[in-house]
PDB file of C-alpha atoms in Angstrom:
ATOM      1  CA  UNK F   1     -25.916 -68.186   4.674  1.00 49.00           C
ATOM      2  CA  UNK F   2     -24.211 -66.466   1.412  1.00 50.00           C
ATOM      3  CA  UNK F   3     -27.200 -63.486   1.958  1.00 50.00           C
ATOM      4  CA  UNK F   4     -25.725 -62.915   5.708  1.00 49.00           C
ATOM      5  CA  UNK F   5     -22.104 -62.859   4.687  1.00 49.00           C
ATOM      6  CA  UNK F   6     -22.618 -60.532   2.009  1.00 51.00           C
ATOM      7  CA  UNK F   7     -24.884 -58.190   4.188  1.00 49.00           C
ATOM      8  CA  UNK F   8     -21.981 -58.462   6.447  1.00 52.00           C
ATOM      9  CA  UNK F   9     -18.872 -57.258   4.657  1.00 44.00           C
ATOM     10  CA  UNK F  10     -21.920 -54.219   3.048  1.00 50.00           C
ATOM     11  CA  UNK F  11     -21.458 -52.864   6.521  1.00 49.00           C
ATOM     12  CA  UNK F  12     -18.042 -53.461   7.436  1.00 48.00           C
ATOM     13  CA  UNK F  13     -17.182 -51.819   4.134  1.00 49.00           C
ATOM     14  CA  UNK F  14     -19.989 -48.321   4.645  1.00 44.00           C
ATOM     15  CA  UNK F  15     -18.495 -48.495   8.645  1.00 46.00           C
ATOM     16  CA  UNK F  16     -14.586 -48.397   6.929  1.00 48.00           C
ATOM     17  CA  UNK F  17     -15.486 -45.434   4.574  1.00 52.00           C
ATOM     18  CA  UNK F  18     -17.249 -43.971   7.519  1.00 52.00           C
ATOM     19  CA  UNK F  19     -14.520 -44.044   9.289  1.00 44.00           C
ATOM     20  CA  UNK F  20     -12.333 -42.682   6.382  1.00 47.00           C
ATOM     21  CA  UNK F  21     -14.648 -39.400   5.469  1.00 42.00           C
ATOM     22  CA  UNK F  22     -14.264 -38.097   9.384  1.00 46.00           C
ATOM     23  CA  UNK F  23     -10.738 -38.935   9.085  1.00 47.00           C
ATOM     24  CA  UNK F  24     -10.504 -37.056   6.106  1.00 42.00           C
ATOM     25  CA  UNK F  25     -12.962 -33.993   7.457  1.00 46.00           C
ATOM     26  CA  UNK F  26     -10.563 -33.800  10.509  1.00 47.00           C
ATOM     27  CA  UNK F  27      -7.824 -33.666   8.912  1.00 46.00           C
ATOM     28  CA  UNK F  28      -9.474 -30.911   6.090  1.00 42.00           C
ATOM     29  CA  UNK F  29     -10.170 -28.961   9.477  1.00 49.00           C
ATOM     30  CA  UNK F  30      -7.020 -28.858  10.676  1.00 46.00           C
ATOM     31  CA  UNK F  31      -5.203 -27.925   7.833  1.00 48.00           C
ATOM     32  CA  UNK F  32      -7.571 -25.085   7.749  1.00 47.00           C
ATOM     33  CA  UNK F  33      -6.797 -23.715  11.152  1.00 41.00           C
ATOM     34  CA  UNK F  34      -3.167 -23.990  10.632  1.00 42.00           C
ATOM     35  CA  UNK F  35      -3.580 -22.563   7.543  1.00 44.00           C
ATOM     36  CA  UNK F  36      -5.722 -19.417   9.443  1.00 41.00           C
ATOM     37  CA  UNK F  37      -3.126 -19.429  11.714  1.00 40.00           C
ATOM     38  CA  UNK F  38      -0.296 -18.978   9.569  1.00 37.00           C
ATOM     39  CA  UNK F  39      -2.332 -16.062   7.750  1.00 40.00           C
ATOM     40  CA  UNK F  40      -2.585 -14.294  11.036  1.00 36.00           C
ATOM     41  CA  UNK F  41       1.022 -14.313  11.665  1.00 34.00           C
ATOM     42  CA  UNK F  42       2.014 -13.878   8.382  1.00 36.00           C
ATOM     43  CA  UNK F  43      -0.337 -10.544   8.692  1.00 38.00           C
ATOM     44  CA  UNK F  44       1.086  -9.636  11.689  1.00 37.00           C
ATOM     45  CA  UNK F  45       4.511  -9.921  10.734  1.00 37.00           C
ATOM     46  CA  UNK F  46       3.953  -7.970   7.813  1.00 41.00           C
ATOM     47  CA  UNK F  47       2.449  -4.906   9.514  1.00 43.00           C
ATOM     48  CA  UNK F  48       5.732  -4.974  11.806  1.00 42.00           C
ATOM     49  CA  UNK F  49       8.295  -5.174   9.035  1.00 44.00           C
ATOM     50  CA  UNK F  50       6.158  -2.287   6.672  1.00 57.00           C
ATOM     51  CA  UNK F  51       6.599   0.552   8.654  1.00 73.00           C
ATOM     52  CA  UNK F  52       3.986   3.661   7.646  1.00 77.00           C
ATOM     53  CA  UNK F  53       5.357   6.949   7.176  1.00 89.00           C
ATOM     54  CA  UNK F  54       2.550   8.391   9.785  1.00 93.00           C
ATOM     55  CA  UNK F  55       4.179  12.079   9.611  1.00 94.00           C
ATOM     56  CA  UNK F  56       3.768  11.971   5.898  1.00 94.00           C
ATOM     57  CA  UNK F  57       0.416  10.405   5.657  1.00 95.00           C
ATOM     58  CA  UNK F  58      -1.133  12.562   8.419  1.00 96.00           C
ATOM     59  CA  UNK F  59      -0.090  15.611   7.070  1.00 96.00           C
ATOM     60  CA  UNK F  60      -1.176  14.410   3.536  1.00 95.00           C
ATOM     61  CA  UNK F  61      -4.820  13.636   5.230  1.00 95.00           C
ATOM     62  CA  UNK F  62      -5.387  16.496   6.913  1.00 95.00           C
ATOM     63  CA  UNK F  63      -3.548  18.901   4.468  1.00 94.00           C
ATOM     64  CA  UNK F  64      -1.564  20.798   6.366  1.00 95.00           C
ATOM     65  CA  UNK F  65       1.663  23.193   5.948  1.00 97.00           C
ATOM     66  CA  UNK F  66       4.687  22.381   7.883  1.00 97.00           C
ATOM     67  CA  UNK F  67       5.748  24.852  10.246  1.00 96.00           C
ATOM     68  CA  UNK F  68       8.969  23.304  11.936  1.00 96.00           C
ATOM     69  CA  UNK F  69      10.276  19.841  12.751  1.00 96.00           C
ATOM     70  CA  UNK F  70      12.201  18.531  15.552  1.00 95.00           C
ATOM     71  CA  UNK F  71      14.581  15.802  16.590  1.00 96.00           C
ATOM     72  CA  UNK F  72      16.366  14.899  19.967  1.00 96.00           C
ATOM     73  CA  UNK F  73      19.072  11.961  20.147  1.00 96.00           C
ATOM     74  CA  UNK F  74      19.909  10.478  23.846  1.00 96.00           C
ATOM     75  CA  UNK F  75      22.724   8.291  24.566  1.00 96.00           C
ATOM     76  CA  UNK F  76      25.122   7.200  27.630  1.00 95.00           C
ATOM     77  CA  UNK F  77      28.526   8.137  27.820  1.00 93.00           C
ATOM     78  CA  UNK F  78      31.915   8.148  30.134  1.00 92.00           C
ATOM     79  CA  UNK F  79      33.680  11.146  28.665  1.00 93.00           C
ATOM     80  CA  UNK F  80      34.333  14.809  30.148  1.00 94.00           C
ATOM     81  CA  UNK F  81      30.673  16.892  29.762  1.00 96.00           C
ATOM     82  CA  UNK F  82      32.271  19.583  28.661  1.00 96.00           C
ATOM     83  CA  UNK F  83      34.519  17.556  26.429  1.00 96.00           C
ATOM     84  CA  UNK F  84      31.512  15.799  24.248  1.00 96.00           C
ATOM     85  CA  UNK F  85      29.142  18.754  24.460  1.00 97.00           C
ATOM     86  CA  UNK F  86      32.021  20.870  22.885  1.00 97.00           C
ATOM     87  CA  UNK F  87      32.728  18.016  19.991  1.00 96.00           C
ATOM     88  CA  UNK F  88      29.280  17.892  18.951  1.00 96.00           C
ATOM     89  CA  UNK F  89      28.948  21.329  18.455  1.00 97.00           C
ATOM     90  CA  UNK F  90      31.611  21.403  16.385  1.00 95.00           C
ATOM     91  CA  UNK F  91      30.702  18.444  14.422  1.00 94.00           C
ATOM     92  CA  UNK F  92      27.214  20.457  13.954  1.00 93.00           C
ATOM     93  CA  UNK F  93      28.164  23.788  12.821  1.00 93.00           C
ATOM     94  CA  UNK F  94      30.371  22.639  10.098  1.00 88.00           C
ATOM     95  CA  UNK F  95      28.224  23.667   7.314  1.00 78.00           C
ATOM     96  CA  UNK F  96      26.339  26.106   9.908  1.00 82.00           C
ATOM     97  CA  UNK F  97      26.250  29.609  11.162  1.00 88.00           C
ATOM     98  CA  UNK F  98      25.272  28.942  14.337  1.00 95.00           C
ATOM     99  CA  UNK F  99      25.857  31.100  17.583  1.00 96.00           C
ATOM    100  CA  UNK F 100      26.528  29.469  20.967  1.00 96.00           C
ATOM    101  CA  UNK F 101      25.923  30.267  24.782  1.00 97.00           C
ATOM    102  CA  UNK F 102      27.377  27.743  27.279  1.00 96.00           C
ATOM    103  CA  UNK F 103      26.265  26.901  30.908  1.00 97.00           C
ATOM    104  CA  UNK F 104      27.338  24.708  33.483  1.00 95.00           C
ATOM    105  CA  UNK F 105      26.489  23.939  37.046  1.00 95.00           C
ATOM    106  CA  UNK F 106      28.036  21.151  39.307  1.00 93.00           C
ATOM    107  CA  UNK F 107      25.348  18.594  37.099  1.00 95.00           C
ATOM    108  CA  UNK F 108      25.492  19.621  33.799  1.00 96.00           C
ATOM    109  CA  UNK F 109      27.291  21.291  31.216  1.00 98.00           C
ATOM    110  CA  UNK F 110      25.231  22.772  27.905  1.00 98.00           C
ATOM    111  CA  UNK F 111      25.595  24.893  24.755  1.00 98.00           C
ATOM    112  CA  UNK F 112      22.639  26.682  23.884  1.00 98.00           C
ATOM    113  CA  UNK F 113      22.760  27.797  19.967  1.00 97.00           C
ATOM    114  CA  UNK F 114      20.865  29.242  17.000  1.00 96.00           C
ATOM    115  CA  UNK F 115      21.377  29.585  13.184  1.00 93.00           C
ATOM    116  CA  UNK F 116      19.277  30.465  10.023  1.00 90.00           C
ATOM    117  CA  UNK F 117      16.047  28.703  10.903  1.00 92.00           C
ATOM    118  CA  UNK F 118      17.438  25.971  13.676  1.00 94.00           C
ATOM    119  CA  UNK F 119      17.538  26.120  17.367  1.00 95.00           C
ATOM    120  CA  UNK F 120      18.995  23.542  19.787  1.00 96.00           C
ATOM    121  CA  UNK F 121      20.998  22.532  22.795  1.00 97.00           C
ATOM    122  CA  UNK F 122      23.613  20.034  23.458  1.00 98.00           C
ATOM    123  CA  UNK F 123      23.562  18.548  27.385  1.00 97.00           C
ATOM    124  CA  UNK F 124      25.199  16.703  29.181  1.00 97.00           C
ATOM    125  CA  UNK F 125      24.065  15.390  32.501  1.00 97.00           C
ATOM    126  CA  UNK F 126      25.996  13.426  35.453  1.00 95.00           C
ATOM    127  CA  UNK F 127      23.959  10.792  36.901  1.00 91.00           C
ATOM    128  CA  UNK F 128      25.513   7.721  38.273  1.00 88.00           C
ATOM    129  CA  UNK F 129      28.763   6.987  37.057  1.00 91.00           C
ATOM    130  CA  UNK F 130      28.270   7.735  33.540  1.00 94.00           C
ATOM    131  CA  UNK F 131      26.829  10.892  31.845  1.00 96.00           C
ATOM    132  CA  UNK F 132      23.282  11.382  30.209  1.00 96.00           C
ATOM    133  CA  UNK F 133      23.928  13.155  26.672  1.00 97.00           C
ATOM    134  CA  UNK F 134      21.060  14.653  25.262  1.00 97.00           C
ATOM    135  CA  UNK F 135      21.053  16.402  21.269  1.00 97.00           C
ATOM    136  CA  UNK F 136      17.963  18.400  20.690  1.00 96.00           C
ATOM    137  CA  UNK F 137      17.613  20.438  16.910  1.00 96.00           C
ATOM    138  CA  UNK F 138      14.484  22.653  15.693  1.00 96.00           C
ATOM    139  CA  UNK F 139      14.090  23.550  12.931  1.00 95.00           C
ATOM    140  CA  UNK F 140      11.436  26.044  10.913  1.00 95.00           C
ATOM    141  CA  UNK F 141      10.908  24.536   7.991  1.00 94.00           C
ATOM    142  CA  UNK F 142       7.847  24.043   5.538  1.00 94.00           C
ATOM    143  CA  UNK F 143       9.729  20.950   3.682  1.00 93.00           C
ATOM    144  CA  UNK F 144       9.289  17.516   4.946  1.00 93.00           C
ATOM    145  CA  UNK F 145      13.141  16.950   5.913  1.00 94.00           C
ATOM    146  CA  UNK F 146      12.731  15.151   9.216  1.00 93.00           C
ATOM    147  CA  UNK F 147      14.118  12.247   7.978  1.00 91.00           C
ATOM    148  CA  UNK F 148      16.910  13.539   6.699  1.00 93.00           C
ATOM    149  CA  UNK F 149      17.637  15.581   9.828  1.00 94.00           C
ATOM    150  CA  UNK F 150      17.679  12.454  11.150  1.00 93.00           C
ATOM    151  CA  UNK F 151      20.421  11.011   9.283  1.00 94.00           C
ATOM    152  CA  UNK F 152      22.737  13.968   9.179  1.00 93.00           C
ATOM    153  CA  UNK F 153      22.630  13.689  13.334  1.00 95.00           C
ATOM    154  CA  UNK F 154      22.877   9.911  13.043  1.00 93.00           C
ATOM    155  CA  UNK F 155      26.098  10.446  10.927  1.00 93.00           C
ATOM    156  CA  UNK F 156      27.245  12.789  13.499  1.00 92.00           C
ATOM    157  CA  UNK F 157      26.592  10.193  16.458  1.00 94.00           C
ATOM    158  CA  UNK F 158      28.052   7.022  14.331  1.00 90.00           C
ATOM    159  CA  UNK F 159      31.399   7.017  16.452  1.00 87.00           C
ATOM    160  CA  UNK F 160      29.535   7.281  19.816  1.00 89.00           C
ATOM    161  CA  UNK F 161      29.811   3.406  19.957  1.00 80.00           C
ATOM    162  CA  UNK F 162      26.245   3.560  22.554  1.00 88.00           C
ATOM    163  CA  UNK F 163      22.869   2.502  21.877  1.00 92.00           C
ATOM    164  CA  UNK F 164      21.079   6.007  21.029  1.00 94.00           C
ATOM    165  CA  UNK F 165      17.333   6.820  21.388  1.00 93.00           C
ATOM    166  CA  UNK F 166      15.532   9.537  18.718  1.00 94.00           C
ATOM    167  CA  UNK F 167      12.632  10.940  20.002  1.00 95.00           C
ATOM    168  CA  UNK F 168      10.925  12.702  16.243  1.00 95.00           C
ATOM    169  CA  UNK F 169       8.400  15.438  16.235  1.00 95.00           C
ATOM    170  CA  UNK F 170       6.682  17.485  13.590  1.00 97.00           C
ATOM    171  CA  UNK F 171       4.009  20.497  13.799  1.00 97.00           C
ATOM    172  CA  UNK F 172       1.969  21.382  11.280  1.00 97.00           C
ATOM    173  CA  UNK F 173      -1.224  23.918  10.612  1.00 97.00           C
ATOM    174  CA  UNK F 174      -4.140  23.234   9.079  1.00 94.00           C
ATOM    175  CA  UNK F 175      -6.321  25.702   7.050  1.00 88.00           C
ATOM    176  CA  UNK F 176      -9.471  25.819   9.150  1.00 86.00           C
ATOM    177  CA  UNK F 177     -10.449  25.883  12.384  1.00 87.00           C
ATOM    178  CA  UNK F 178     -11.843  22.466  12.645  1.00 92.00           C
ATOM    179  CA  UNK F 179     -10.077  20.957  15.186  1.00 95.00           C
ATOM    180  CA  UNK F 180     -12.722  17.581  15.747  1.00 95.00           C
ATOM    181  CA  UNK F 181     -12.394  16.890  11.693  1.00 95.00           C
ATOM    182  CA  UNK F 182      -8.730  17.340  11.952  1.00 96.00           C
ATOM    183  CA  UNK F 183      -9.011  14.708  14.915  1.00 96.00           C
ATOM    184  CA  UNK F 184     -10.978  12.461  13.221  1.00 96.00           C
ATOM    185  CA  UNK F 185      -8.511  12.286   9.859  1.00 96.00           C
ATOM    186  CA  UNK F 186      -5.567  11.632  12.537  1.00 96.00           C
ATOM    187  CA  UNK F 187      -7.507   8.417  13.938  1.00 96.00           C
ATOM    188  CA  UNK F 188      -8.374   7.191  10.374  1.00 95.00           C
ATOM    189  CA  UNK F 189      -4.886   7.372   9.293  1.00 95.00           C
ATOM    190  CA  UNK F 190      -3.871   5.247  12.776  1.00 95.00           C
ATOM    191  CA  UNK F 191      -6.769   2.613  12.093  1.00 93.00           C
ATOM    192  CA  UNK F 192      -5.409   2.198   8.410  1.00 92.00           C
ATOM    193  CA  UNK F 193      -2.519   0.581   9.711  1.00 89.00           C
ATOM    194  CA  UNK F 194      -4.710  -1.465  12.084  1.00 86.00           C
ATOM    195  CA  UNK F 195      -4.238   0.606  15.178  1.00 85.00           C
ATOM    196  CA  UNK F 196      -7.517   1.150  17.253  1.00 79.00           C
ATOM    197  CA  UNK F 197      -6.235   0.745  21.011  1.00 87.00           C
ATOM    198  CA  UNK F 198      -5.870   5.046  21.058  1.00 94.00           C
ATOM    199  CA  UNK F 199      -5.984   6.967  24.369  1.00 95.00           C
ATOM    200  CA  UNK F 200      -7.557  10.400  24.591  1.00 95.00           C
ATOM    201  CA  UNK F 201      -7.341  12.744  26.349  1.00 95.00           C
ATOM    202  CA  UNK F 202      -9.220  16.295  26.781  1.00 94.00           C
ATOM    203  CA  UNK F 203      -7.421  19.556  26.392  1.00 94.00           C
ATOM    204  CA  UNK F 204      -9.205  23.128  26.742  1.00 92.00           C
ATOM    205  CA  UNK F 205      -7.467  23.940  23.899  1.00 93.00           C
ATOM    206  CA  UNK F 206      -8.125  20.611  22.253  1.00 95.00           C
ATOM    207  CA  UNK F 207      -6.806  17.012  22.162  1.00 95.00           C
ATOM    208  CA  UNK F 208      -4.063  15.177  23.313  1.00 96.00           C
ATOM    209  CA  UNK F 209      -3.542  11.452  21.899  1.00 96.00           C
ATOM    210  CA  UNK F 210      -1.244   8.236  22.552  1.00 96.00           C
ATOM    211  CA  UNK F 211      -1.024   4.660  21.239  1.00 96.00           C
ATOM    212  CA  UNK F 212       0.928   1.895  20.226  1.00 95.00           C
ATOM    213  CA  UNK F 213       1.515   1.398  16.795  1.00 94.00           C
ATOM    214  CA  UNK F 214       4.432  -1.549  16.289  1.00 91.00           C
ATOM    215  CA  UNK F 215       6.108   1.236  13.964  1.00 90.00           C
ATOM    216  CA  UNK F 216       8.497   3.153  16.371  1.00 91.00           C
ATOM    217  CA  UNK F 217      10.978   2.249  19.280  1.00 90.00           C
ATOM    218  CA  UNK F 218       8.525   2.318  22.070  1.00 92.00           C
ATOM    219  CA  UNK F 219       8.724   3.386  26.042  1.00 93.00           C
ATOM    220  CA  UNK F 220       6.310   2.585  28.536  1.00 93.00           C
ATOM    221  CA  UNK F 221       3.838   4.972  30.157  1.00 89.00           C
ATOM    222  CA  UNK F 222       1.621   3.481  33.239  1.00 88.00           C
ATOM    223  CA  UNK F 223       3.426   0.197  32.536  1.00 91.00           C
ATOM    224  CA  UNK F 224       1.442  -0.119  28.714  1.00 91.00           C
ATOM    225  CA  UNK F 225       4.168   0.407  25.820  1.00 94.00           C
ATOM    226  CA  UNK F 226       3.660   3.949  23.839  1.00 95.00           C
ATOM    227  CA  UNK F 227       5.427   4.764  20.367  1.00 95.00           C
ATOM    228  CA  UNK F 228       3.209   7.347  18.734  1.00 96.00           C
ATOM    229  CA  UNK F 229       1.810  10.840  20.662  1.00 97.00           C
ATOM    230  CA  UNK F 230      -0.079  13.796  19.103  1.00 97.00           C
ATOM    231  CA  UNK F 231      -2.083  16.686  19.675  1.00 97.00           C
ATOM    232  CA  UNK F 232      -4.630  18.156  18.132  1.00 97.00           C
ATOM    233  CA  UNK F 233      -4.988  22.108  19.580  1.00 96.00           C
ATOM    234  CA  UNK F 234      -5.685  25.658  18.490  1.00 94.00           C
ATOM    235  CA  UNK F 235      -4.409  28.982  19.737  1.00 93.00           C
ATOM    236  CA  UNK F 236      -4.519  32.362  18.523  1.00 92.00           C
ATOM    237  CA  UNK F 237      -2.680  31.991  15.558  1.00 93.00           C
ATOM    238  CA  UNK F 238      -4.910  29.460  14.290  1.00 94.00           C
ATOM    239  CA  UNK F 239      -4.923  25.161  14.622  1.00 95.00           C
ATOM    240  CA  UNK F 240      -2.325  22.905  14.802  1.00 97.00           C
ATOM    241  CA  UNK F 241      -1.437  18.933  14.505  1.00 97.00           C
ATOM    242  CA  UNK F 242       1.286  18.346  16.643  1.00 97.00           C
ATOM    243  CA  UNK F 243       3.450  14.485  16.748  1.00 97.00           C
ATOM    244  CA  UNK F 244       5.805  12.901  18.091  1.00 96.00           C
ATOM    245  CA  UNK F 245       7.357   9.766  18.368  1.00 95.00           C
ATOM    246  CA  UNK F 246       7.310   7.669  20.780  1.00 94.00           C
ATOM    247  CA  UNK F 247       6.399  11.144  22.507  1.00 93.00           C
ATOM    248  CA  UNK F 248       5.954  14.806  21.531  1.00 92.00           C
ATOM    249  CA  UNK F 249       9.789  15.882  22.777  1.00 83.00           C
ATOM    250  CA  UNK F 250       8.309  20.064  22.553  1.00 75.00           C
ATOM    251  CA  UNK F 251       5.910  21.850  24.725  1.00 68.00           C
ATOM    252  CA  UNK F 252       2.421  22.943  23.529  1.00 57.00           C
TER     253      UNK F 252
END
C-alpha cells in the first residue's frame, strides 16, 4: 500500500514539473518574439530618424564633379503677386548682382533673373482664392553647397508663416562613359540604406529611376509615395547623374 502511494506522488510530482518546463518554454518563446519584435521596430525607427546624405554619398560612389545644384521652395499665400514676387527678390539680391526681367499675364506675375553663376525665377500663380508661390535658384557650382542654399532661402522664407515644400536637385558628371556601372553604384548606395523597392525606367539616352526611401518629404505618384528620383543619361558632352528629391525639379 506504502509502494502505490509513493509511485503515486513520483508521477504527480514528474506531471507538475512537466507542466512547469512548457510553462517555462512558452513563456522563453514569447519573450523572444517580443524581443524580435522590438528589434524590428527599434531598426525601423532608427533608419527613419538617421537620415543619409544620398547627394553626398552618390556622388562620393560614383566619383563625380559637380556641375550645378538646384533648389525650388513652394508655399501658399494671400498677398498681392506682384507684391511678394517683388519682396523676395529683394530679399535675394542683397548680397547679389543679379539682373531681373518681369512678366505678368491675368494668372501670374514673375521675375526672371541671373547673377555670377545663379539663375532663377520667382512666381506667383492665382489659383483659387489664394496664390501658388513658387522660388526656383540654379546654381553652377562644383562645391557641394546645396544644403546651404537651402538654408539661406529657408532664412529668406522664415516670415512666410505657411507650410513650404523644397524640391532639391543636384547634377553631376562622371569621368567615363559607363553609364550601366554608374547605374549600378546609384542602386548600391539606395540598398545600403535598406531601400530595394526601385522603379526603372528606360531612356534612349539612359535611365530614369524613382523610389521611396523614408529620408525626404514624399508626394505620391500613381497613388505609391515617391521621395527620391534620378537619372542616369549621357549626351554629347559626356555622362551625367542627375537627382532630385522627392523629384528631379530640372529638365534633362
Amino acid at each position: 500500500m506504502n509502494k502505490k502511494i509513493i509511485i503515486s506522488v513520483i508521477l504527480c510530482i514528474v506531471c507538475i514539473m512537466s507542466l512547469s518546463v512548457k510553462s517555462l518554454a512558452y513563456k522563453l518563446d514569447t519573450d523572444d518574439k517580443s524581443n524580435s519584435d522590438e528589434m524590428s521596430f527599434y531598426k525601423k525607427e532608427n533608419r527613419s530618424s538617421n537620415k543619409a546624405d544620398l547627394f553626398k554619398n552618390i556622388i562620393k560612389a560614383t566619383n563625380g564633379k559637380i556641375i550645378e545644384y538646384g533648389i525650388m521652395a513652394e508655399f501658399n499665400n494671400s498677398d498681392s503677386r506682384e507684391k511678394t514676387v517683388n519682396e523676395l527678390f529683394k530679399k535675394l539680391n542683397e548680397n547679389n548682382n543679379l539682373v531681373k526681367k518681369s512678366s505678368s499675364n491675368s494668372e501670374s506675375y514673375s521675375i526672371e533673373f541671373h547673377g555670377n553663376s545663379i539663375d532663377g525665377n520667382i512666381q506667383s500663380t492665382g489659383y483659387s482664392n489664394h496664390n501658388i508661390v513658387k522660388v526656383d535658384i540654379v546654381k553652377q557650382d562644383n562645391k557641394y553647397s546645396l544644403y546651404k542654399l537651402n538654408s539661406n532661402l529657408d532664412s529668406i522664407l522664415k516670415d512666410y508663416n505657411t507650410k513650404i515644400i523644397y524640391y532639391k536637385y543636384i547634377k553631376v558628371k562622371i569621368e567615363n562613359n559607363n553609364i550601366n556601372g554608374a547605374y549600378n553604384k546609384v542602386i548600391k548606395c539606395l540598398k545600403d540604406i535598406g531601400d530595394s523597392n526601385i522603379k526603372t525606367e528606360t531612356l534612349e539616352n539612359g535611365y530614369t529611376s524613382t523610389t521611396y526611401t523614408g529620408q525626404y518629404e514624399k508626394i505620391y505618384s500613381a497613388g505609391k509615395p515617391v521621395d527620391f528620383n534620378f537619372s542616369v543619361v549621357h549626351y554629347s558632352t559626356g555622362t551625367y547623374i542627375i537627382m532630385g528629391t522627392p523629384e528631379i525639379i530640372e529638365t534633362y
